[in-house]
CSV table of C-alpha atoms in Angstrom, one decimal:
chain,number,residue,atom,x,y,z
A,1,MET,CA,34.6,4.9,-30.5
A,2,ILE,CA,31.8,5.2,-32.1
A,3,TYR,CA,30.1,2.8,-33.7
A,4,PHE,CA,28.3,3.4,-36.6
A,5,GLY,CA,27.0,-0.5,-38.1
A,6,PRO,CA,27.1,-2.1,-41.4
A,7,PRO,CA,28.8,-0.4,-43.9
A,8,VAL,CA,27.6,2.3,-46.5
A,9,ALA,CA,23.5,1.8,-46.0
A,10,PHE,CA,21.6,0.9,-49.4
A,11,SER,CA,20.2,4.6,-49.9
A,12,ALA,CA,23.5,6.6,-49.9
A,13,TRP,CA,24.7,3.9,-52.6
A,14,LEU,CA,21.5,4.2,-54.5
A,15,ALA,CA,22.0,8.2,-54.4
A,16,LEU,CA,25.9,7.9,-55.9
A,17,PHE,CA,24.8,5.1,-58.5
A,18,GLY,CA,21.6,6.9,-59.6
A,19,TYR,CA,23.7,10.2,-60.0
A,20,GLN,CA,26.6,8.5,-62.6
A,21,ILE,CA,23.5,6.7,-64.3
A,22,ALA,CA,21.7,10.2,-64.9
A,23,VAL,CA,25.2,12.1,-66.2
A,24,ALA,CA,26.1,9.4,-68.6
A,25,ALA,CA,22.4,9.1,-70.1
A,26,PHE,CA,22.7,12.8,-71.3
A,27,SER,CA,26.3,12.5,-72.6
A,28,ASN,CA,26.1,11.5,-76.3
A,29,ASP,CA,30.6,11.0,-76.1
A,30,ALA,CA,30.9,7.1,-75.6
A,31,ALA,CA,33.8,7.2,-73.9
A,32,ASN,CA,32.8,9.7,-70.9
A,33,LYS,CA,30.6,6.8,-69.9
A,34,LYS,CA,33.7,5.5,-67.9
A,35,LYS,CA,34.6,8.2,-66.8
A,36,ASP,CA,34.7,8.5,-62.9
A,37,PHE,CA,32.1,12.3,-62.7
A,38,ILE,CA,31.5,11.8,-58.9
A,39,SER,CA,35.2,12.0,-58.6
A,40,GLN,CA,35.7,15.3,-60.7
A,41,LEU,CA,32.6,16.9,-58.3
A,42,SER,CA,33.7,19.6,-55.5
A,43,ASP,CA,33.8,18.8,-52.0
A,44,ASP,CA,30.7,21.3,-51.6
A,45,ILE,CA,28.7,18.9,-54.0
A,46,LEU,CA,29.7,16.1,-52.7
A,47,ILE,CA,28.8,17.2,-48.8
A,48,SER,CA,25.2,18.4,-50.0
A,49,ILE,CA,24.3,14.6,-51.6
A,50,ILE,CA,26.0,13.7,-48.2
A,51,ALA,CA,23.7,16.0,-46.4
A,52,ARG,CA,20.7,14.1,-47.7
A,53,LEU,CA,21.1,11.0,-45.8
A,54,GLN,CA,20.6,10.6,-42.4
A,55,THR,CA,23.7,11.3,-40.0
A,56,LYS,CA,24.4,7.3,-39.7
A,57,ASP,CA,24.4,6.9,-43.3
A,58,ALA,CA,26.9,9.8,-44.0
A,59,VAL,CA,29.5,8.6,-41.3
A,60,ARG,CA,29.1,5.4,-43.3
A,61,THR,CA,30.4,7.1,-47.0
A,62,SER,CA,33.6,7.3,-44.8
A,63,ILE,CA,34.7,4.0,-46.5
A,64,LEU,CA,34.6,4.6,-50.1
A,65,SER,CA,37.7,6.0,-50.1
A,66,HIS,CA,40.8,8.1,-48.9
A,67,ARG,CA,38.8,11.6,-50.5
A,68,TRP,CA,35.1,10.3,-48.7
A,69,ARG,CA,36.4,9.8,-45.6
A,70,TYR,CA,36.2,13.3,-43.8
A,71,LEU,CA,33.3,14.6,-46.2
A,72,HIS,CA,30.6,13.9,-43.5
A,73,LYS,CA,32.3,15.5,-41.1
A,74,PHE,CA,31.2,18.8,-42.4
A,75,VAL,CA,27.2,18.0,-43.0
A,76,PRO,CA,25.0,20.5,-41.9
A,77,ASP,CA,22.4,18.8,-40.1
A,78,ILE,CA,23.3,16.0,-37.0
A,79,GLU,CA,21.4,13.4,-35.5
A,80,LEU,CA,22.5,11.2,-33.2
A,81,HIS,CA,20.9,9.0,-30.8
A,82,CYS,CA,22.2,7.0,-27.7
A,83,ASP,CA,21.8,3.4,-29.9
A,84,ARG,CA,23.7,4.7,-32.5
A,85,LEU,CA,26.6,6.2,-30.4
A,86,PHE,CA,27.3,3.4,-28.5
A,87,TRP,CA,26.6,-0.2,-29.5
A,88,PRO,CA,25.9,-2.6,-27.7
A,89,SER,CA,26.7,-0.8,-24.6
A,90,PRO,CA,24.2,-0.2,-22.6
A,91,CYS,CA,22.6,3.2,-21.2
A,92,PRO,CA,23.7,5.0,-19.4
A,93,HIS,CA,26.8,6.3,-21.4
A,94,ASP,CA,29.9,8.4,-21.1
A,95,SER,CA,28.9,11.2,-21.0
A,96,ASN,CA,32.4,12.6,-21.6
A,97,MET,CA,33.2,10.3,-24.3
A,98,VAL,CA,29.8,11.2,-26.1
A,99,ILE,CA,30.8,15.4,-26.2
A,100,ASN,CA,34.1,14.7,-27.0
A,101,GLU,CA,33.0,12.3,-29.4
A,102,VAL,CA,30.8,14.8,-31.5
A,103,ASP,CA,32.9,17.7,-30.6
A,104,ASP,CA,36.1,15.6,-32.4
A,105,ARG,CA,34.0,14.3,-35.4
A,106,PHE,CA,31.7,17.4,-36.0
A,107,LEU,CA,32.9,20.6,-34.7
A,108,LYS,CA,36.9,20.6,-34.4
A,109,PRO,CA,37.1,20.1,-37.9
A,110,ARG,CA,35.1,23.0,-39.0
A,111,SER,CA,36.8,25.8,-37.2
A,112,GLY,CA,38.0,28.0,-40.0
A,113,SER,CA,35.8,27.2,-42.0
A,114,LYS,CA,32.5,28.1,-44.3
A,115,ASN,CA,30.6,24.8,-43.3
A,116,LYS,CA,28.4,25.5,-39.9
A,117,ILE,CA,26.5,23.5,-37.8
A,118,ARG,CA,22.8,24.1,-39.2
A,119,SER,CA,21.3,21.9,-36.9
A,120,LEU,CA,22.1,19.2,-33.7
A,121,ASN,CA,19.4,16.7,-32.5
A,122,LEU,CA,21.4,14.4,-29.9
A,123,THR,CA,19.3,11.9,-28.3
A,124,CYS,CA,21.5,10.6,-25.3
A,125,CYS,CA,21.1,9.0,-21.7
A,126,LEU,CA,24.1,10.9,-20.5
A,127,MET,CA,25.6,10.4,-17.3
A,128,LYS,CA,26.1,14.0,-15.0
A,129,LEU,CA,28.6,15.9,-16.9
A,130,ASN,CA,31.0,18.6,-15.7
A,131,ALA,CA,29.2,21.6,-16.0
A,132,ASN,CA,32.2,23.7,-17.5
A,133,ARG,CA,32.8,20.6,-20.0
A,134,PHE,CA,29.3,21.1,-21.7
A,135,GLU,CA,29.5,24.8,-21.3
A,136,GLN,CA,32.9,24.5,-23.7
A,137,PHE,CA,30.6,22.3,-25.8
A,138,ILE,CA,27.8,24.4,-26.1
A,139,TYR,CA,30.1,27.6,-26.8
A,140,SER,CA,31.8,25.4,-29.7
A,141,LEU,CA,28.1,24.8,-31.2
A,142,GLY,CA,27.9,29.0,-31.1
A,143,LYS,CA,30.8,29.1,-32.9
A,144,SER,CA,29.7,26.8,-35.4
A,145,GLU,CA,26.8,29.6,-35.8
A,146,ILE,CA,24.0,26.9,-34.9
A,147,GLU,CA,20.5,27.4,-35.9
A,148,ARG,CA,18.6,24.8,-34.5
A,149,LEU,CA,19.6,22.3,-30.8
A,150,ALA,CA,17.2,19.8,-30.0
A,151,LEU,CA,19.0,18.0,-27.1
A,152,ASN,CA,16.8,14.9,-24.9
A,153,PHE,CA,19.1,13.2,-22.1
A,154,SER,CA,16.7,10.4,-21.4
A,155,ALA,CA,16.0,11.0,-18.1
A,156,LYS,CA,14.2,8.0,-18.0
A,157,PHE,CA,18.1,6.5,-17.3
A,158,ASN,CA,19.8,9.1,-15.6
A,159,ASP,CA,17.2,10.0,-13.5
A,160,GLY,CA,16.7,13.3,-14.5
A,161,ASP,CA,20.0,14.7,-12.8
A,162,PHE,CA,21.2,16.2,-16.0
A,163,SER,CA,21.3,20.4,-15.8
A,164,PHE,CA,20.9,23.1,-18.7
A,165,SER,CA,21.9,26.7,-17.4
A,166,CYS,CA,19.9,29.5,-19.2
A,167,HIS,CA,23.2,31.6,-19.1
A,168,LEU,CA,24.2,29.2,-21.8
A,169,LEU,CA,22.0,30.3,-24.1
A,170,SER,CA,24.3,33.5,-24.6
A,171,HIS,CA,26.7,31.1,-26.0
A,172,MET,CA,24.8,30.8,-29.2
A,173,PRO,CA,23.8,33.9,-30.7
A,174,THR,CA,22.2,32.6,-34.0
A,175,LEU,CA,20.4,30.0,-32.3
A,176,THR,CA,16.5,30.2,-33.4
A,177,TYR,CA,15.0,27.3,-31.9
A,178,LEU,CA,15.8,25.2,-29.0
A,179,ASP,CA,14.2,21.8,-27.9
A,180,LEU,CA,15.3,20.5,-25.0
A,181,SER,CA,14.2,17.2,-23.5
A,182,SER,CA,14.5,15.7,-20.0
A,183,CYS,CA,16.7,18.0,-17.6
A,184,PHE,CA,16.6,20.6,-15.1
A,185,LEU,CA,16.9,24.0,-16.1
A,186,TYR,CA,18.5,26.4,-13.8
A,187,LYS,CA,19.5,30.4,-13.3
A,188,ASN,CA,22.8,30.3,-12.7
A,189,ALA,CA,23.2,33.3,-10.2
A,190,SER,CA,27.1,33.9,-10.8
A,191,SER,CA,26.3,34.0,-14.4
A,192,VAL,CA,25.1,37.1,-17.2
A,193,LEU,CA,23.5,37.0,-20.0
A,194,THR,CA,23.8,39.0,-23.3
A,195,GLN,CA,20.2,40.1,-23.7
A,196,SER,CA,21.1,41.3,-27.3
A,197,SER,CA,22.4,38.4,-28.4
A,198,SER,CA,20.0,36.2,-28.3
A,199,LEU,CA,18.2,35.1,-32.1
A,200,LEU,CA,15.5,32.9,-30.3
A,201,GLN,CA,12.4,32.9,-31.4
A,202,VAL,CA,11.0,29.1,-30.8
A,203,ILE,CA,11.5,26.9,-27.7
A,204,LYS,CA,10.4,23.4,-26.7
A,205,PHE,CA,10.6,22.1,-23.5
A,206,CYS,CA,9.5,18.5,-22.8
A,207,GLY,CA,9.9,16.7,-19.4
A,208,VAL,CA,12.0,19.4,-18.1
A,209,ASN,CA,12.3,20.5,-14.1
A,210,VAL,CA,12.0,24.3,-14.6
A,211,LEU,CA,13.3,25.5,-11.0
A,212,ASP,CA,12.8,28.9,-9.5
A,213,SER,CA,13.7,32.1,-11.7
A,214,ALA,CA,14.8,29.5,-14.7
A,215,LEU,CA,11.8,30.4,-16.8
A,216,GLU,CA,11.9,34.2,-16.3
A,217,CYS,CA,15.4,34.4,-16.8
A,218,VAL,CA,14.9,32.4,-20.6
A,219,LEU,CA,12.1,35.2,-21.3
A,220,SER,CA,14.3,37.9,-20.2
A,221,ASN,CA,17.2,37.2,-22.3
A,222,CYS,CA,15.4,36.1,-25.6
A,223,LEU,CA,13.7,39.2,-26.5
A,224,ARG,CA,12.6,37.9,-30.0
A,225,LEU,CA,11.2,34.6,-28.4
A,226,GLU,CA,7.1,34.5,-30.6
A,227,SER,CA,6.2,30.7,-29.7
A,228,LEU,CA,7.2,28.7,-26.4
A,229,LEU,CA,6.0,25.2,-26.0
A,230,MET,CA,6.1,23.1,-22.7
A,231,TYR,CA,5.0,19.5,-21.7
A,232,ASP,CA,4.9,17.2,-18.8
A,233,CYS,CA,7.3,20.1,-17.3
A,234,SER,CA,7.7,20.6,-13.1
A,235,PHE,CA,7.4,23.6,-12.5
A,236,PRO,CA,7.2,26.1,-8.6
A,237,GLU,CA,3.9,26.7,-7.6
A,238,ASN,CA,3.8,30.3,-9.0
A,239,VAL,CA,4.8,30.7,-12.3
A,240,PHE,CA,5.3,34.3,-14.2
A,241,VAL,CA,5.4,34.9,-17.7
A,242,ARG,CA,7.3,37.7,-18.2
A,243,GLY,CA,10.5,39.6,-19.4
A,244,PRO,CA,11.2,43.1,-20.4
A,245,ASN,CA,10.3,44.0,-24.5
A,246,LEU,CA,8.9,40.3,-24.4
A,247,GLN,CA,7.9,39.5,-27.9
A,248,LEU,CA,6.3,36.3,-27.0
A,249,LYS,CA,3.3,35.6,-28.9
A,250,SER,CA,2.2,32.0,-28.1
A,251,LEU,CA,2.1,29.9,-25.3
A,252,CYS,CA,1.3,26.3,-24.9
A,253,ILE,CA,1.4,24.3,-21.4
A,254,GLU,CA,0.5,20.8,-21.4
A,255,GLY,CA,0.1,18.1,-18.7
A,256,CYS,CA,2.9,20.6,-16.5
A,257,LYS,CA,2.7,19.7,-12.6
A,258,GLY,CA,2.9,21.8,-9.7
A,259,ILE,CA,1.2,25.0,-11.5
A,260,ASN,CA,-1.0,26.6,-8.6
A,261,GLU,CA,-1.4,30.4,-10.6
A,262,ILE,CA,0.4,32.0,-14.0
A,263,GLU,CA,0.6,35.6,-13.7
A,264,PHE,CA,1.1,37.4,-17.5
A,265,TYR,CA,3.1,40.2,-18.4
A,266,ALA,CA,3.0,39.8,-21.9
A,267,THR,CA,1.7,42.4,-23.7
A,268,ASN,CA,2.5,40.7,-27.4
A,269,LEU,CA,0.8,37.6,-26.3
A,270,LEU,CA,-1.5,36.5,-28.7
A,271,THR,CA,-2.2,32.8,-28.4
A,272,PHE,CA,-2.3,30.7,-24.8
A,273,GLU,CA,-2.9,27.0,-24.5
A,274,PHE,CA,-3.2,25.5,-20.8
A,275,GLN,CA,-4.4,21.7,-20.5
A,276,SER,CA,-4.1,19.8,-17.0
A,277,LEU,CA,-5.4,17.4,-14.6
A,278,GLU,CA,-6.0,20.3,-12.3
A,279,MET,CA,-7.3,23.6,-11.8
A,280,ALA,CA,-4.8,26.3,-11.9
A,281,ASN,CA,-5.5,30.2,-11.5
A,282,PHE,CA,-4.6,33.1,-13.8
A,283,VAL,CA,-3.5,36.8,-13.8
A,284,PHE,CA,-4.3,38.2,-16.9
A,285,GLU,CA,-3.7,42.0,-16.1
A,286,HIS,CA,-1.4,42.7,-18.8
A,287,VAL,CA,-1.8,40.6,-21.5
A,288,PRO,CA,-3.9,43.5,-24.2
A,289,CYS,CA,-3.2,41.5,-27.0
A,290,LEU,CA,-4.5,37.8,-25.7
A,291,GLN,CA,-7.1,36.5,-29.0
A,292,SER,CA,-7.4,32.8,-28.7
A,293,VAL,CA,-7.1,31.0,-25.8
A,294,PHE,CA,-7.8,26.9,-24.4
A,295,LEU,CA,-8.4,25.5,-21.0
A,296,ASP,CA,-8.7,22.0,-20.8
A,297,PHE,CA,-8.8,21.0,-16.8
A,298,VAL,CA,-9.7,16.9,-17.0
A,299,ASN,CA,-10.3,16.5,-13.3
A,300,GLY,CA,-12.6,20.3,-12.8
A,301,ASN,CA,-15.0,22.5,-14.1
A,302,THR,CA,-13.3,24.4,-16.6
A,303,MET,CA,-16.5,26.5,-17.1
A,304,SER,CA,-16.9,27.9,-13.8
A,305,ARG,CA,-13.1,29.2,-14.3
A,306,VAL,CA,-14.0,30.1,-17.5
A,307,TYR,CA,-16.9,32.3,-15.7
A,308,GLU,CA,-15.2,33.4,-13.0
A,309,ASN,CA,-11.6,34.2,-13.9
A,310,ILE,CA,-11.1,34.4,-17.6
A,311,SER,CA,-14.7,36.8,-18.5
A,312,ARG,CA,-13.5,39.3,-16.5
A,313,GLY,CA,-9.4,39.6,-17.5
A,314,LEU,CA,-10.1,38.7,-20.7
A,315,PRO,CA,-13.8,40.3,-21.8
A,316,ASN,CA,-11.9,40.8,-25.0
A,317,VAL,CA,-11.1,37.8,-26.3
A,318,LYS,CA,-12.3,36.5,-29.7
A,319,SER,CA,-11.9,32.7,-29.8
A,320,LEU,CA,-12.7,30.6,-26.4
A,321,ILE,CA,-12.0,27.1,-26.7
A,322,PHE,CA,-12.2,24.7,-23.6
A,323,GLY,CA,-12.9,21.3,-22.2
A,324,THR,CA,-14.8,20.8,-18.6
A,325,LYS,CA,-16.7,18.3,-16.2
A,326,GLY,CA,-19.9,20.2,-16.4
A,327,LEU,CA,-21.2,24.1,-16.5
A,328,TYR,CA,-21.7,27.1,-14.8
A,329,GLN,CA,-25.1,27.1,-12.8
A,330,GLY,CA,-24.9,31.0,-13.0
A,331,ILE,CA,-25.5,31.4,-16.8
A,332,GLY,CA,-29.0,30.7,-16.3
A,333,ASN,CA,-29.3,34.3,-14.4
A,334,LEU,CA,-27.1,36.3,-17.2
A,335,GLU,CA,-28.5,39.5,-17.9
A,336,PHE,CA,-25.2,41.2,-19.4
A,337,ALA,CA,-22.8,40.0,-21.9
A,338,TRP,CA,-19.6,38.5,-20.0
A,339,PHE,CA,-17.6,38.1,-23.6
A,340,LYS,CA,-18.5,41.1,-25.3
A,341,ASP,CA,-16.1,40.2,-28.1
A,342,LEU,CA,-16.0,36.7,-28.5
A,343,ARG,CA,-16.2,35.4,-32.2
A,344,GLN,CA,-15.5,31.5,-31.6
A,345,LEU,CA,-16.6,29.0,-29.0
A,346,SER,CA,-16.0,25.4,-28.6
A,347,LEU,CA,-17.1,23.4,-26.0
A,348,HIS,CA,-16.4,19.5,-24.9
A,349,PHE,CA,-17.7,17.7,-22.2
A,350,TYR,CA,-15.6,15.1,-20.0
A,351,ASP,CA,-17.0,11.9,-18.4
A,352,THR,CA,-20.6,11.3,-19.3
A,353,THR,CA,-21.9,15.2,-17.8
A,354,THR,CA,-25.3,15.5,-16.8
A,355,ILE,CA,-26.6,19.0,-18.2
A,356,ASN,CA,-29.0,21.0,-18.7
A,357,LEU,CA,-29.1,21.9,-22.1
A,358,ASN,CA,-31.0,25.6,-21.5
A,359,LEU,CA,-28.0,26.7,-19.9
A,360,VAL,CA,-25.6,25.8,-23.2
A,361,VAL,CA,-28.3,28.6,-24.5
A,362,SER,CA,-28.0,30.9,-22.4
A,363,LEU,CA,-23.9,30.7,-22.9
A,364,ILE,CA,-24.3,31.5,-26.5
A,365,PHE,CA,-26.1,34.7,-25.2
A,366,THR,CA,-23.6,35.9,-23.3
A,367,CYS,CA,-21.8,36.7,-26.7
A,368,PRO,CA,-23.6,38.7,-28.3
A,369,VAL,CA,-21.1,39.1,-31.7
A,370,LEU,CA,-20.4,35.3,-32.0
A,371,GLN,CA,-20.0,33.4,-35.3
A,372,GLU,CA,-19.1,30.2,-34.8
A,373,PHE,CA,-20.1,27.6,-32.3
A,374,HIS,CA,-19.2,24.2,-32.0
A,375,LEU,CA,-20.6,22.2,-29.5
A,376,ASP,CA,-19.0,18.1,-28.9
A,377,THR,CA,-22.4,15.9,-26.8
A,378,GLU,CA,-20.5,12.9,-26.7
A,379,ASN,CA,-20.5,12.3,-23.4
A,380,VAL,CA,-23.6,14.5,-22.3
A,381,LYS,CA,-26.5,13.1,-20.5
A,382,TYR,CA,-29.8,15.2,-20.5
A,383,VAL,CA,-31.9,16.4,-17.4
A,384,ASN,CA,-34.9,14.5,-17.1
A,385,GLY,CA,-38.1,16.1,-18.1
A,386,ARG,CA,-36.3,19.2,-18.9
A,387,GLU,CA,-36.4,19.8,-23.0
A,388,VAL,CA,-35.0,23.0,-24.4
A,389,HIS,CA,-37.1,26.2,-23.8
A,390,ARG,CA,-36.5,30.1,-25.1
A,391,LEU,CA,-35.5,32.2,-22.7
A,392,ALA,CA,-37.4,35.2,-21.8
A,393,PHE,CA,-34.1,37.6,-22.4
A,394,ALA,CA,-33.2,36.0,-25.6
A,395,VAL,CA,-34.6,36.7,-28.7
A,396,ILE,CA,-32.8,36.5,-31.8
A,397,HIS,CA,-28.9,35.6,-32.1
A,398,THR,CA,-27.7,37.9,-35.0
A,399,GLY,CA,-24.2,37.2,-34.9
A,400,LEU,CA,-24.3,33.5,-35.3
A,401,LYS,CA,-22.9,32.3,-38.8
A,402,LYS,CA,-21.7,28.6,-38.5
A,403,VAL,CA,-22.4,25.8,-35.5
A,404,GLU,CA,-21.2,22.4,-35.2
A,405,ILE,CA,-22.3,19.7,-32.9
A,406,THR,CA,-20.7,16.8,-33.4
A,407,GLY,CA,-20.5,13.2,-31.2
A,408,HIS,CA,-24.8,13.9,-31.8
A,409,ALA,CA,-26.6,10.4,-30.9
A,410,GLY,CA,-29.9,11.6,-32.2
A,411,THR,CA,-31.5,12.2,-28.8
A,412,LYS,CA,-34.4,14.4,-28.3
A,413,SER,CA,-33.1,17.0,-26.4
A,414,GLU,CA,-29.9,17.1,-29.0
A,415,ILE,CA,-32.6,17.3,-32.3
A,416,GLU,CA,-34.5,20.1,-29.8
A,417,PHE,CA,-31.2,22.3,-29.3
A,418,ALA,CA,-30.4,22.4,-32.4
A,419,ARG,CA,-33.7,23.0,-34.2
A,420,TYR,CA,-33.5,25.8,-31.4
A,421,ILE,CA,-30.8,27.4,-33.0
A,422,LEU,CA,-31.6,26.8,-36.1
A,423,GLY,CA,-34.5,29.2,-34.8
A,424,LEU,CA,-33.2,32.0,-33.3
A,425,SER,CA,-29.8,32.7,-35.6
A,426,SER,CA,-31.0,34.8,-38.3
A,427,ASN,CA,-28.3,35.4,-39.9
A,428,LEU,CA,-26.6,31.3,-39.6
A,429,GLU,CA,-24.9,30.1,-42.9
A,430,GLN,CA,-24.1,26.4,-42.3
A,431,MET,CA,-25.3,24.1,-39.0
A,432,GLN,CA,-23.2,20.7,-39.5
A,433,ILE,CA,-24.2,18.0,-36.7
A,434,SER,CA,-21.9,14.3,-37.0
A,435,ARG,CA,-22.2,11.4,-35.4
A,436,TRP,CA,-18.8,11.1,-34.8
A,437,PRO,CA,-17.3,12.9,-31.7
A,438,LYS,CA,-14.9,15.9,-32.1
A,439,TRP,CA,-12.3,17.8,-29.8
A,440,TYR,CA,-9.3,20.1,-29.6
A,441,GLU,CA,-5.9,18.2,-28.9
A,442,GLY,CA,-4.1,21.5,-28.4
A,443,ARG,CA,-1.5,23.3,-31.3
A,444,GLY,CA,-3.7,23.6,-34.1
A,445,LYS,CA,-4.8,19.7,-33.8
A,446,TRP,CA,-8.6,18.4,-34.1
A,447,VAL,CA,-9.0,14.8,-33.2
A,448,GLY,CA,-12.1,12.2,-32.5
A,449,ARG,CA,-13.0,8.7,-32.7
A,450,ASN,CA,-15.4,6.2,-34.5
A,451,LYS,CA,-19.2,5.4,-33.7
A,452,ARG,CA,-21.1,3.7,-34.6
A,453,PRO,CA,-23.8,4.9,-37.4
A,454,TRP,CA,-27.3,6.3,-36.5
A,455,SER,CA,-29.9,3.6,-37.4
A,456,LYS,CA,-32.1,4.8,-40.5
A,457,LEU,CA,-35.2,5.5,-38.5
A,458,THR,CA,-32.9,7.5,-35.8
A,459,LEU,CA,-31.2,9.3,-39.3
A,460,GLU,CA,-35.2,10.2,-40.6
A,461,THR,CA,-36.0,11.5,-37.2
A,462,ILE,CA,-33.2,14.1,-37.3
A,463,HIS,CA,-33.9,15.2,-40.9
A,464,LYS,CA,-37.8,15.4,-40.2
A,465,GLN,CA,-37.0,17.6,-37.2
A,466,LEU,CA,-34.4,20.2,-38.7
A,467,GLN,CA,-35.5,20.6,-42.6
A,468,GLY,CA,-37.0,23.9,-42.9
A,469,LYS,CA,-36.7,25.2,-39.5
A,470,ALA,CA,-34.1,27.5,-39.8
A,471,ILE,CA,-35.0,31.3,-39.4
A,472,SER,CA,-32.2,32.3,-42.2
A,473,LYS,CA,-32.9,32.0,-45.6
A,474,LYS,CA,-29.3,31.2,-46.2
A,475,ALA,CA,-28.6,28.5,-43.9
A,476,ARG,CA,-27.0,25.4,-45.2
A,477,LEU,CA,-28.4,21.7,-42.9
A,478,ILE,CA,-25.5,19.3,-43.7
A,479,ILE,CA,-26.0,16.1,-41.5
A,480,GLN,CA,-23.5,13.4,-41.9
A,481,HIS,CA,-21.3,10.9,-40.1
A,482,ARG,CA,-17.9,12.4,-39.6
A,483,PRO,CA,-17.0,15.9,-39.2
A,484,ILE,CA,-14.1,17.4,-41.1
A,485,TYR,CA,-10.9,17.6,-38.7
A,486,GLU,CA,-8.9,20.3,-40.5
A,487,HIS,CA,-9.2,23.5,-39.1
A,488,THR,CA,-12.8,25.1,-40.4
A,489,TRP,CA,-12.8,28.2,-38.2
A,490,THR,CA,-12.0,31.8,-39.4
A,491,ASP,CA,-8.5,33.5,-38.4
A,492,VAL,CA,-9.5,35.8,-35.8
């Protein structure tokens, strides 16, 4: 039997008591103040009140009266955790017991009812469950017209032996959001999915072991899928992002293992983000709409991969962000534009990289229409005896409008680099220099960390060396300790 802890929570009593006070306060009839207004409310209204509580608190309201005993079973949003379901029983838990309890308490009472399940969030360290029983459970969720489903099987306790077959998605035709954690994802060869049944728009995998053909199975049968996020998952060496009439617009892969190459057949893909400890290859032959790319190989030279792979496959990309351990030495000899349509470029260096800032200047000139440029120099060391000098083929950059340099320590090379950018950008509108570092973490989030402020002498030197050096009359120079971490780029 499921244990939900002590009697009804204070939050539940407070919500109900507050309602009675509000009704009484607006009543001119003194006799009405003695009435039990709550008992006069319809079940639908009471359920809507209970629905504002956490599931564990909603269940506790069942002790209030005989009428309240079953109301919690019809709340639209259900959130259940192992530590609340079975207390003080340790993990792992009996999977059949958990599934049966959820089925009996929340699913069966809704049969033939207008009260549907809007969302279910189940976090439980389950033992291996009979595949047929689990499929029946998923089918029941589908009959309840579920829209959002989050299943975390807590692989820490069950060694990740819980499996989810992609064909189960066809049992939930109203599902729009799926969050799957700590399990195996596989394709059941004996089952056929109904392609037109899925309304899924967002899928998130975390700690999922994606077996051969499973990802293709999902993509081929979720025809309205727009966003796919995968964190700390395991994959086969070769991954294929493809499906008939695939509508996928955003793909984020972070901290996943086993990937050697990703081949894309996604004609509607707009954004691709990939973070990994190791390098991977990408085949971008069928992504004509891809506009924004974020790459971060912690243990590799991302820039070399960008210029050897990305620039050839995606010459028309508009926004590029990457973290790297080094520069691409071939940049300095360029005689043509590698990214002819790039509007935004952000560069973050790892692990105290020794670089020549002349190559960064060259990088800017591989992007003739670049408008926004960000460089984080927190971990940069500079080549001894080398100052930034004007390149023979680079005279003026007419597109650059916004420049941000973060992690700026106030060294001679950094100041010289900033002064050079001011002197080559004829349409520059703003240059912002900050002591704190800033880099892109993924999923639209910029982060950084605290740094000791510049000394008074260093700050005065930066101002003295840079003030009045811009050739653009409308350029504004901003020198501040902390940068803005919110999204500040123009939408591409």
